[in-house]
Short mmCIF file of C-alpha atoms in Angstrom, two decimals:
data_model
loop_
_atom_site.label_atom_id
_atom_site.label_comp_id
_atom_site.label_asym_id
_atom_site.label_seq_id
_atom_site.Cartn_x
_atom_site.Cartn_y
_atom_site.Cartn_z
CA MET A 7 28.57 -50.56 186.19
CA SER A 8 31.75 -48.54 185.82
CA PRO A 9 31.78 -45.39 188.11
CA ALA A 10 32.15 -43.14 184.91
CA LEU A 11 28.91 -44.56 183.27
CA VAL A 12 25.84 -42.43 183.50
CA ALA A 13 22.69 -43.69 182.08
CA GLY A 14 24.66 -46.44 180.48
CA ARG A 15 26.98 -44.28 178.55
CA PRO A 16 30.59 -43.53 179.27
CA LEU A 17 31.45 -40.23 180.80
CA VAL A 18 33.52 -38.21 178.39
CA CYS A 19 36.41 -36.23 179.95
CA VAL A 20 37.20 -33.51 177.54
CA ARG A 21 40.50 -31.57 178.31
CA GLY A 22 40.02 -31.96 181.92
CA ALA A 23 36.65 -30.27 181.93
CA ARG A 24 35.65 -32.88 184.68
CA MET A 25 38.35 -31.88 187.12
CA SER A 26 38.11 -30.41 190.66
CA ARG A 27 38.18 -26.74 190.54
CA GLU A 28 40.41 -26.90 193.69
CA GLN A 29 43.89 -25.49 192.66
CA ARG A 30 46.64 -26.23 195.23
CA GLY A 31 49.60 -24.60 193.31
CA PRO A 32 52.01 -26.47 191.19
CA ASN A 33 52.07 -30.30 191.78
CA GLU A 34 55.83 -30.72 191.97
CA LYS A 35 55.59 -34.27 192.99
CA LEU A 36 53.79 -35.23 189.64
CA GLY A 37 56.23 -33.21 187.76
CA ALA A 38 59.27 -34.69 189.20
CA VAL A 39 58.00 -38.26 188.77
CA LEU A 40 57.12 -37.61 185.11
CA ALA A 41 60.67 -36.39 184.61
CA LEU A 42 61.96 -39.44 186.40
CA ALA A 43 59.84 -41.77 184.23
CA GLY A 44 60.70 -39.88 181.04
CA ILE A 45 57.13 -39.36 180.16
CA SER A 46 56.10 -36.34 178.21
CA ASN A 47 52.78 -34.54 178.97
CA ALA A 48 51.39 -35.78 175.65
CA GLY A 49 52.62 -39.21 176.41
CA LEU A 50 50.96 -39.29 179.85
CA ALA A 51 47.65 -38.12 178.28
CA ARG A 52 47.89 -40.93 175.65
CA ARG A 53 48.66 -43.56 178.28
CA VAL A 54 45.71 -42.52 180.39
CA ASN A 55 43.32 -42.42 177.63
CA ASP A 56 44.41 -45.86 176.55
CA LEU A 57 43.87 -47.28 180.05
CA GLY A 58 40.61 -45.68 180.29
CA ALA A 59 39.61 -47.29 176.98
CA GLN A 60 40.41 -50.61 178.32
CA ARG A 61 37.89 -50.05 181.09
CA GLY A 62 35.07 -48.92 178.85
CA LEU A 63 35.87 -45.20 179.52
CA THR A 64 36.03 -42.47 176.72
CA LEU A 65 38.72 -40.16 177.99
CA ARG A 66 40.08 -37.23 175.92
CA TYR A 67 42.87 -35.78 177.88
CA ASP A 68 45.72 -33.98 176.13
CA LYS A 69 48.91 -32.42 176.87
CA THR A 70 47.12 -29.33 178.04
CA SER A 71 45.32 -31.32 180.43
CA VAL A 72 48.42 -32.73 182.00
CA ALA A 73 49.96 -29.27 182.04
CA ARG A 74 47.17 -28.24 184.34
CA TRP A 75 47.70 -31.12 186.70
CA VAL A 76 51.43 -30.25 186.96
CA THR A 77 51.40 -26.33 186.73
CA LYS A 78 48.21 -25.52 188.44
CA GLY A 79 47.81 -28.62 190.74
CA MET A 80 44.33 -29.46 189.37
CA VAL A 81 43.06 -32.87 190.25
CA PRO A 82 40.96 -35.00 187.82
CA GLN A 83 38.00 -36.70 189.10
CA GLY A 84 36.76 -40.36 189.20
CA SER A 85 39.32 -43.18 188.51
CA ALA A 86 41.60 -40.68 186.53
CA PRO A 87 44.26 -40.33 189.39
CA HIS A 88 44.54 -44.10 189.63
CA LEU A 89 44.93 -44.29 185.87
CA ILE A 90 47.71 -41.73 185.95
CA ALA A 91 49.42 -43.62 188.69
CA ALA A 92 49.00 -46.89 186.68
CA ALA A 93 50.46 -45.20 183.50
CA ILE A 94 53.66 -43.99 185.36
CA SER A 95 53.74 -47.39 187.26
CA SER A 96 53.96 -49.29 183.83
CA LYS A 97 56.86 -47.10 182.67
CA LEU A 98 58.89 -47.25 185.99
CA GLY A 99 58.08 -50.96 186.41
CA ARG A 100 56.83 -50.63 189.95
CA PRO A 101 53.69 -49.63 191.90
CA VAL A 102 53.27 -45.86 192.19
CA PRO A 103 50.97 -44.73 194.94
CA LEU A 104 48.86 -41.66 194.74
CA HIS A 105 50.73 -39.77 197.33
CA GLU A 106 53.87 -40.10 195.53
CA ILE A 107 52.51 -38.11 192.65
CA GLY A 108 50.62 -35.58 194.74
CA LEU A 109 47.19 -36.74 193.94
CA ALA A 110 46.13 -37.82 197.44
CA ASP A 111 46.87 -36.79 200.95
CA THR A 112 46.44 -40.48 202.18
CA ASP A 113 46.46 -43.47 199.97
CA PRO A 114 46.08 -46.63 201.90
CA ALA A 115 43.82 -48.50 199.39
CA PRO A 116 46.50 -49.42 196.64
CA GLU A 117 48.63 -51.18 199.29
CA VAL A 118 45.70 -53.33 200.66
CA GLY A 119 46.25 -56.94 199.74
CA LEU A 120 49.82 -56.70 198.33
CA ALA A 121 51.67 -57.50 201.62
CA PHE A 122 52.88 -61.09 202.11
CA THR A 123 53.68 -60.97 205.80
CA ARG A 124 56.23 -63.13 207.47
CA ASP A 125 54.15 -63.95 210.57
CA VAL A 126 50.66 -65.61 210.76
CA PRO A 127 48.86 -62.77 212.65
CA GLY A 128 50.04 -60.48 209.97
CA ALA A 129 48.63 -62.89 207.30
CA VAL A 130 45.26 -62.77 208.98
CA ALA A 131 45.23 -59.11 209.19
CA SER A 132 46.24 -58.44 205.60
CA ALA A 133 43.71 -60.89 204.22
CA THR A 134 40.81 -59.65 206.23
CA GLU A 135 41.62 -55.98 205.39
CA LEU A 136 41.25 -56.93 201.81
CA TYR A 137 38.01 -58.94 202.31
CA ARG A 138 36.40 -55.99 204.16
CA LEU A 139 36.71 -53.62 201.14
CA ASP A 140 33.67 -53.15 199.04
CA VAL A 141 34.06 -55.08 195.81
CA SER A 142 30.85 -54.13 194.21
CA PRO A 143 31.42 -53.46 190.44
CA GLY A 144 31.98 -49.60 189.83
CA LYS A 145 32.84 -48.77 193.51
CA GLY A 146 35.23 -49.71 196.36
CA ILE A 147 38.12 -51.64 195.34
CA TRP A 148 37.15 -51.96 191.68
CA GLN A 149 37.40 -48.17 191.25
CA THR A 150 40.13 -47.40 193.89
CA LEU A 151 42.62 -49.73 192.47
CA ALA A 152 41.74 -49.38 188.84
CA GLY A 153 44.88 -49.53 186.59
CA SER A 154 47.19 -50.39 189.58
CA PHE A 155 48.33 -53.88 188.45
CA ALA A 156 52.12 -54.22 188.58
CA ILE A 157 53.88 -57.57 187.71
CA SER A 158 56.72 -56.48 190.09
CA ALA A 159 54.27 -56.84 193.09
CA TYR A 160 54.64 -60.62 192.75
CA ALA A 161 58.45 -60.79 193.47
CA THR A 162 58.34 -60.67 197.25
CA PRO A 163 55.55 -63.12 197.67
CA VAL A 164 57.09 -65.68 195.55
CA SER A 165 60.62 -65.41 197.05
CA ARG A 166 59.11 -65.50 200.56
CA TRP A 167 57.04 -68.58 199.72
CA LEU A 168 59.91 -70.44 198.01
CA ILE A 169 62.08 -69.84 201.16
CA THR A 170 59.32 -70.88 203.64
CA PRO A 171 56.34 -72.69 202.31
CA ALA A 172 54.71 -73.53 205.60
CA ASP A 173 54.33 -71.72 208.97
CA VAL A 174 55.44 -73.64 212.09
CA SER A 175 52.10 -73.11 213.89
CA VAL A 176 48.77 -71.35 213.30
CA VAL A 177 47.19 -71.74 216.79
CA ARG A 178 45.06 -68.78 217.61
CA GLU A 179 44.04 -68.77 221.33
CA GLY A 180 43.47 -66.10 224.08
CA ALA A 181 43.69 -62.41 223.72
CA ALA A 182 44.80 -62.72 220.04
CA ALA A 183 41.24 -64.11 219.29
CA ALA A 184 39.03 -61.77 221.45
CA PRO A 185 35.56 -61.29 220.13
CA ARG A 186 36.00 -57.59 219.95
CA ASP A 187 38.32 -58.17 216.98
CA GLY A 188 35.38 -59.45 215.12
CA GLY A 189 36.00 -63.10 215.55
CA VAL A 190 33.30 -65.75 216.25
CA GLY A 191 34.79 -67.48 219.12
CA ARG A 192 35.76 -71.14 218.88
CA VAL A 193 36.08 -72.48 215.26
CA GLY A 194 35.32 -75.95 214.48
CA HIS A 195 35.66 -78.46 211.49
CA SER A 196 31.97 -77.99 210.62
CA ASP A 197 32.61 -74.20 210.08
CA VAL A 198 35.47 -75.10 207.78
CA SER A 199 33.30 -77.55 205.82
CA LYS A 200 30.83 -74.76 205.05
CA LEU A 201 33.54 -72.79 203.41
CA ARG A 202 34.79 -75.76 201.40
CA GLU A 203 31.07 -76.44 200.14
CA ALA A 204 30.96 -72.60 199.09
CA ALA A 205 34.17 -72.99 197.14
CA GLN A 206 32.97 -76.17 195.40
CA GLU A 207 29.68 -74.46 194.36
CA ALA A 208 31.24 -71.32 193.34
CA ARG A 209 33.83 -73.21 191.02
CA ARG A 210 30.99 -74.78 189.30
CA TRP A 211 29.03 -71.51 188.68
CA ASP A 212 32.28 -69.77 187.56
CA SER A 213 32.95 -72.60 184.89
CA LYS A 214 29.31 -72.51 183.59
CA TYR A 215 28.53 -68.71 183.69
CA GLY A 216 31.84 -66.80 183.88
CA GLY A 217 33.41 -64.87 186.62
CA GLY A 218 30.89 -62.01 186.38
CA ASP A 219 27.75 -64.02 187.14
CA TRP A 220 25.94 -62.70 190.14
CA ARG A 221 26.27 -66.09 191.89
CA SER A 222 30.01 -65.77 191.38
CA SER A 223 30.13 -62.51 193.19
CA MET A 224 28.97 -64.13 196.29
CA VAL A 225 32.64 -65.33 196.88
CA PRO A 226 33.92 -61.90 197.99
CA GLN A 227 30.86 -61.65 200.15
CA CYS A 228 31.46 -65.11 201.73
CA LEU A 229 35.05 -64.12 202.42
CA ARG A 230 33.92 -61.00 204.12
CA THR A 231 31.07 -62.36 206.16
CA ASP A 232 31.89 -65.91 206.81
CA ALA A 233 35.75 -66.44 206.37
CA ALA A 234 36.96 -63.36 207.97
CA PRO A 235 35.16 -63.69 211.30
CA LEU A 236 36.49 -67.36 211.49
CA LEU A 237 40.02 -66.37 210.61
CA LEU A 238 39.74 -63.82 213.56
CA GLY A 239 38.28 -66.56 216.03
CA SER A 240 40.16 -69.09 218.06
CA TYR A 241 41.38 -72.49 216.73
CA THR A 242 43.79 -75.32 217.26
CA ASP A 243 46.62 -75.89 214.90
CA GLU A 244 44.67 -78.76 213.18
CA VAL A 245 41.55 -76.76 212.75
CA GLY A 246 43.51 -73.75 211.77
CA ARG A 247 45.36 -75.38 208.94
CA SER A 248 42.08 -76.61 207.52
CA LEU A 249 40.57 -73.08 207.87
CA PHE A 250 43.39 -71.47 205.98
CA ARG A 251 43.37 -74.07 203.27
CA ALA A 252 39.53 -73.53 202.76
CA THR A 253 39.96 -69.70 202.77
CA ALA A 254 43.03 -69.82 200.44
CA GLU A 255 40.86 -71.84 197.99
CA LEU A 256 38.12 -69.18 198.06
CA THR A 257 40.52 -66.39 197.99
CA ARG A 258 42.31 -67.74 194.75
CA LEU A 259 38.82 -68.34 193.36
CA ALA A 260 37.85 -64.82 193.96
CA GLY A 261 41.11 -63.82 192.37
CA TRP A 262 40.32 -66.00 189.34
CA MET A 263 36.82 -64.41 188.91
CA ALA A 264 38.26 -60.98 189.06
CA PHE A 265 40.70 -61.95 186.51
CA ASP A 266 38.00 -63.31 184.18
CA THR A 267 36.10 -60.03 184.48
CA GLY A 268 39.01 -57.90 183.63
CA GLN A 269 39.69 -56.72 187.16
CA GLN A 270 43.44 -57.52 187.12
CA GLU A 271 44.19 -55.15 190.03
CA ALA A 272 41.84 -57.05 192.39
CA ALA A 273 42.96 -60.37 191.06
CA GLN A 274 46.35 -59.78 191.85
CA ARG A 275 45.76 -58.89 195.47
CA TYR A 276 43.53 -61.99 196.03
CA TYR A 277 46.22 -64.17 194.54
CA ILE A 278 48.86 -62.86 196.81
CA GLN A 279 46.77 -63.37 199.94
CA ALA A 280 45.78 -66.92 198.56
CA LEU A 281 49.41 -67.77 198.50
CA ARG A 282 50.10 -66.52 201.92
CA LEU A 283 47.02 -68.35 203.34
CA ALA A 284 48.37 -71.51 201.64
CA ARG A 285 51.49 -71.14 203.34
CA ALA A 286 49.64 -70.87 206.67
CA ALA A 287 47.75 -74.10 205.83
CA ALA A 288 51.04 -75.78 204.94
CA ASP A 289 49.46 -76.78 201.61
CA VAL A 290 52.28 -76.61 199.11
CA PRO A 291 50.20 -77.87 196.11
CA LEU A 292 47.43 -75.20 196.83
CA GLY A 293 50.25 -72.52 196.84
CA GLY A 294 51.56 -73.86 193.61
CA TYR A 295 47.87 -73.51 192.34
CA ALA A 296 47.93 -69.83 193.47
CA LEU A 297 51.42 -69.25 191.56
CA ALA A 298 49.98 -71.03 188.38
CA SER A 299 47.16 -68.59 188.52
CA MET A 300 49.43 -65.62 188.75
CA SER A 301 51.39 -67.17 185.74
CA LEU A 302 48.29 -67.39 183.62
CA GLN A 303 47.62 -63.88 184.51
CA ALA A 304 50.99 -62.82 183.49
CA VAL A 305 50.65 -64.61 180.24
CA TYR A 306 47.30 -62.87 179.65
CA ARG A 307 48.96 -59.51 180.27
CA GLY A 308 51.94 -60.21 178.09
CA PHE A 309 54.60 -60.67 180.80
CA ALA A 310 56.15 -63.71 179.34
CA ASP A 311 59.35 -64.02 181.37
CA GLU A 312 57.70 -63.36 184.64
CA ALA A 313 54.98 -65.86 183.73
CA VAL A 314 57.71 -68.59 183.14
CA ASP A 315 59.15 -67.64 186.66
CA LEU A 316 55.92 -67.88 188.40
CA ALA A 317 55.13 -71.35 186.73
CA GLN A 318 58.44 -72.74 187.55
CA ALA A 319 58.16 -71.50 191.16
CA ALA A 320 54.93 -73.63 191.37
CA LEU A 321 56.88 -76.54 190.10
CA GLU A 322 59.98 -76.20 192.21
CA ARG A 323 58.32 -76.76 195.66
CA ASN A 324 55.94 -79.56 194.51
CA ARG A 325 58.33 -82.11 192.75
CA SER A 326 58.11 -84.47 195.63
CA LEU A 327 54.72 -83.36 197.04
CA ALA A 328 52.11 -82.89 194.46
CA THR A 329 50.20 -85.69 192.72
CA ALA A 330 51.01 -86.67 189.16
CA LYS A 331 47.71 -84.75 187.88
CA THR A 332 48.85 -81.71 189.78
CA MET A 333 52.20 -81.70 188.36
CA SER A 334 50.82 -82.22 184.97
CA PHE A 335 48.75 -78.93 185.24
CA PHE A 336 51.63 -76.91 186.60
CA LYS A 337 53.92 -78.25 183.74
CA LEU A 338 50.98 -77.16 181.27
CA VAL A 339 50.92 -73.62 182.74
CA GLU A 340 54.65 -73.61 182.28
CA ALA A 341 54.16 -74.43 178.62
CA ARG A 342 51.77 -71.61 178.19
CA ALA A 343 54.39 -69.25 179.55
CA LEU A 344 57.20 -70.66 177.35
CA ALA A 345 54.97 -70.28 174.34
CA LYS A 346 54.32 -66.64 175.04
CA ALA A 347 58.04 -66.25 175.52
CA LYS A 348 58.45 -67.71 172.03
CA ASP A 349 60.50 -70.67 173.35
CA ALA A 350 59.36 -73.37 171.03
CA ALA A 351 61.65 -76.04 172.40
CA GLY A 352 60.96 -75.41 175.98
CA CYS A 353 57.25 -75.31 175.34
CA GLU A 354 57.28 -78.68 173.56
CA SER A 355 59.28 -80.16 176.36
CA ALA A 356 56.83 -78.86 178.91
CA LEU A 357 53.79 -80.06 177.00
CA ASN A 358 55.34 -83.58 176.71
CA ALA A 359 56.09 -83.58 180.45
CA ALA A 360 52.40 -82.50 181.06
CA GLU A 361 51.10 -85.28 179.02
CA GLY A 362 53.44 -87.84 180.64
CA TRP A 363 52.44 -86.85 184.10
CA LEU A 364 48.79 -86.93 183.30
CA GLU A 365 49.20 -90.37 181.87
CA ARG A 366 50.59 -91.55 185.09
CA SER A 367 47.78 -90.01 187.12
CA ARG A 368 45.44 -92.69 188.67
CA GLU A 369 42.17 -92.52 190.74
CA GLY A 370 43.01 -92.83 194.33
CA ASP A 371 46.04 -90.61 194.01
CA GLY A 372 44.42 -88.02 196.38
CA ASP A 373 44.07 -85.27 193.74
CA PRO A 374 42.98 -82.00 195.51
CA GLY A 375 39.14 -81.05 194.76
CA TRP A 376 40.22 -77.73 193.18
CA LEU A 377 41.78 -79.81 190.24
CA ASP A 378 38.55 -81.55 189.28
CA PHE A 379 38.32 -79.32 186.08
CA TYR A 380 41.58 -80.80 184.68
CA THR A 381 41.36 -83.42 182.05
CA TYR A 382 43.19 -84.37 178.88
CA ASN A 383 40.62 -81.89 177.15
CA ARG A 384 41.88 -79.10 179.13
CA LEU A 385 45.50 -80.00 178.41
CA ALA A 386 44.50 -80.10 174.54
CA ALA A 387 42.88 -76.66 174.89
CA ASP A 388 45.89 -75.11 176.38
CA ALA A 389 48.25 -76.78 173.99
CA ALA A 390 46.31 -75.26 171.17
CA GLU A 391 46.74 -71.89 172.66
CA CYS A 392 50.52 -72.48 173.06
CA TYR A 393 50.61 -73.13 169.29
CA ILE A 394 48.63 -70.10 168.58
CA ASP A 395 51.38 -68.17 170.24
CA LEU A 396 54.01 -70.21 168.38
CA GLU A 397 52.33 -69.67 165.11
CA VAL A 398 51.92 -73.35 164.14
CA PRO A 399 48.19 -73.64 162.94
CA GLY A 400 48.42 -77.29 162.12
CA GLN A 401 49.12 -78.18 165.83
CA VAL A 402 46.51 -75.76 166.84
CA ARG A 403 43.98 -77.65 164.80
CA ARG A 404 44.95 -81.05 166.06
CA PHE A 405 44.50 -80.07 169.81
CA THR A 406 41.47 -77.93 169.33
CA GLU A 407 39.49 -80.72 167.71
CA HIS A 408 40.15 -82.79 170.72
CA ALA A 409 39.42 -79.85 173.21
CA LEU A 410 36.05 -79.15 171.43
CA SER A 411 34.84 -82.73 172.19
CA GLU A 412 34.22 -81.99 175.68
CA PRO A 413 30.59 -81.72 176.70
CA THR A 414 29.70 -77.81 177.10
CA GLU A 415 27.13 -77.97 179.86
CA GLU A 416 29.53 -77.55 182.66
CA PHE A 417 32.39 -75.68 180.92
CA VAL A 418 30.53 -72.99 178.84
CA ARG A 419 33.27 -70.45 179.08
CA SER A 420 35.91 -72.87 178.10
CA HIS A 421 33.85 -73.92 175.10
CA GLY A 422 33.61 -70.36 173.93
CA LEU A 423 37.39 -69.75 174.41
CA ARG A 424 38.21 -72.88 172.39
CA LEU A 425 35.82 -71.93 169.51
CA VAL A 426 37.76 -68.73 169.18
CA VAL A 427 41.13 -70.55 169.10
CA ALA A 428 39.75 -72.97 166.48
CA ALA A 429 38.55 -70.08 164.43
CA VAL A 430 42.01 -68.49 164.60
CA ALA A 431 43.52 -71.85 163.43
CA ASP A 432 40.96 -71.74 160.48
CA LEU A 433 41.94 -68.27 159.50
CA GLU A 434 45.72 -69.15 159.62
CA GLU A 435 45.10 -71.93 157.27
CA GLY A 436 43.23 -69.73 154.89
CA ASN A 437 39.69 -71.10 155.60
CA LEU A 438 37.70 -67.85 156.12
CA ASP A 439 34.24 -69.45 155.88
CA ALA A 440 35.04 -71.98 158.80
CA ALA A 441 36.85 -69.08 160.83
CA CYS A 442 33.56 -67.07 160.64
CA ALA A 443 31.34 -70.03 161.38
CA LYS A 444 33.18 -70.85 164.54
CA GLY A 445 33.44 -67.05 165.40
CA ALA A 446 29.62 -66.75 165.30
CA ARG A 447 29.30 -69.69 167.71
CA ALA A 448 31.70 -68.18 170.04
CA VAL A 449 29.96 -64.86 169.90
CA GLU A 450 26.79 -66.77 170.88
CA VAL A 451 28.49 -68.29 173.78
CA ALA A 452 30.07 -65.18 174.98
CA GLY A 453 26.72 -63.45 174.98
CA ARG A 454 25.34 -66.02 177.35
CA ILE A 455 28.16 -65.66 180.12
CA SER A 456 29.75 -62.89 182.02
CA SER A 457 33.45 -63.09 181.07
CA ALA A 458 35.52 -60.05 179.92
CA ARG A 459 38.28 -62.55 178.94
CA THR A 460 35.99 -64.45 176.42
CA THR A 461 34.98 -61.06 174.95
CA ASP A 462 38.80 -60.09 174.71
CA TYR A 463 39.33 -63.45 172.73
CA VAL A 464 36.40 -62.59 170.28
CA ARG A 465 37.88 -58.97 169.90
CA ASP A 466 41.29 -60.55 169.09
CA LEU A 467 39.59 -62.69 166.33
CA LEU A 468 37.88 -59.66 164.79
CA SER A 469 41.22 -57.83 164.77
CA ARG A 470 42.74 -60.71 162.84
CA LEU A 471 39.77 -60.59 160.47
CA ALA A 472 40.21 -56.95 159.79
CA PRO A 473 42.13 -57.47 156.48
CA TYR A 474 38.93 -59.14 155.16
CA ALA A 475 36.53 -56.60 156.39
CA ASP A 476 34.79 -56.34 153.05
CA GLU A 477 33.86 -59.96 152.83
CA PRO A 478 30.11 -60.43 153.67
CA LEU A 479 30.73 -63.22 156.30
CA VAL A 480 33.05 -61.03 158.02
CA LYS A 481 30.65 -58.13 158.08
CA GLU A 482 27.94 -60.27 159.41
CA LEU A 483 30.22 -61.63 162.20
CA GLN A 484 31.12 -57.92 163.20
CA GLU A 485 27.57 -57.13 163.34
CA ARG A 486 26.78 -60.13 165.47
CA ALA A 487 29.73 -59.30 167.70
CA ARG A 488 28.65 -55.49 168.11
CA PRO A 489 26.27 -55.87 171.09
CA LEU A 490 28.90 -57.86 172.94
CA LEU A 491 31.60 -55.52 172.33
CA THR A 492 29.78 -52.36 173.16
CA ALA A 493 28.07 -53.56 176.25
CA PRO A 494 28.79 -51.52 179.25
CA ALA A 495 31.45 -53.09 181.66
#
């Protein structure tokens, strides 16, 4: 539950009424940064309210509220300081910590998980620091980092990974692995196998029930209670590579689940650490998978150019290393980014390449286990989304029909997303009845899983149906979707 939900209802902040009574004099830091960003008091209030609405909060700040923050040093409660930082960060194009705007004396949490260190001990420290934070919904990292996503935070990790995709050695022995550091002693292959099994099981639950299912939430706990002590143990280079690989898989999966539940800030940090751990594992394809996940997040958030860069970074280091199936997936992610960037020719070329690579794929190629989900049906589903962005409904229909032929038992969330895409295609072709019928099925699927992303797809469909709001079928669909859209986060 969101920290600002009381008895299932959003906490309403009216003109700063829920602010701390502490007054520290004018907040000159906040005033200076607002001037630097060129944000007016009214503009900041609007941005904060909008960010809050995205998280299920009803905030009613106005220019008077902001004036109190600046001239009287009043500090808003709850997640509001982080939303203020996020609003300014979005305008400046870089992360803005709370101490920079005078809203915290110390502010370590927003930096947790963003580091991509040059050395392996630093990588272990950065990852385990992130794992130890409380990731329970409504508190811990989810509250502290709310609104702090910044696409620019991916720049350094990507450049360092491209320069050096593998560490020379990951041996951890002697004093560096002392039990007092929280390590478990000697780590063996059997310990690593347990992490791999956990990742495999979690992937299955995530696909079937969404990133917010309670079983999926066991991944951060596994990282905290199982993976972290192993990383802090002692191991040979061979065992260490396997350990870093398994932990990187789990970390990327934690990021994907956070992404699916709308926690973009936490997802970003998990993705960065997954990329760093993949470098320690000397697993370039797995690093590419982390970059592909970052690219899909950037597509979802509307950062098209950055999404293209991330996808192409995944491809660049893997051209002579990854299997044909892996290269196909990376090309597909590139196509999604190019479509978001409205590069129709580039998107077509990437889709053709993705299909070509997939046709060359054979059993026995040694495809990684984390790519088990990828079939031609997944390619067709993402191709359909490409053509939604490119506004070519005929192609959307062609690919969606194939994508919907996939059995739904294992991939419930994917089926719901594809139904929405198919409904959009029907609507673009003027078939309102079919759009509403598929929309109703999508709402039913979304109600059975815990996926903010699926809910966002449904919300987008309803916004496209707004011009037909007086039609009985549309009214019925809106009513069906109401419990889904108004459910607390």
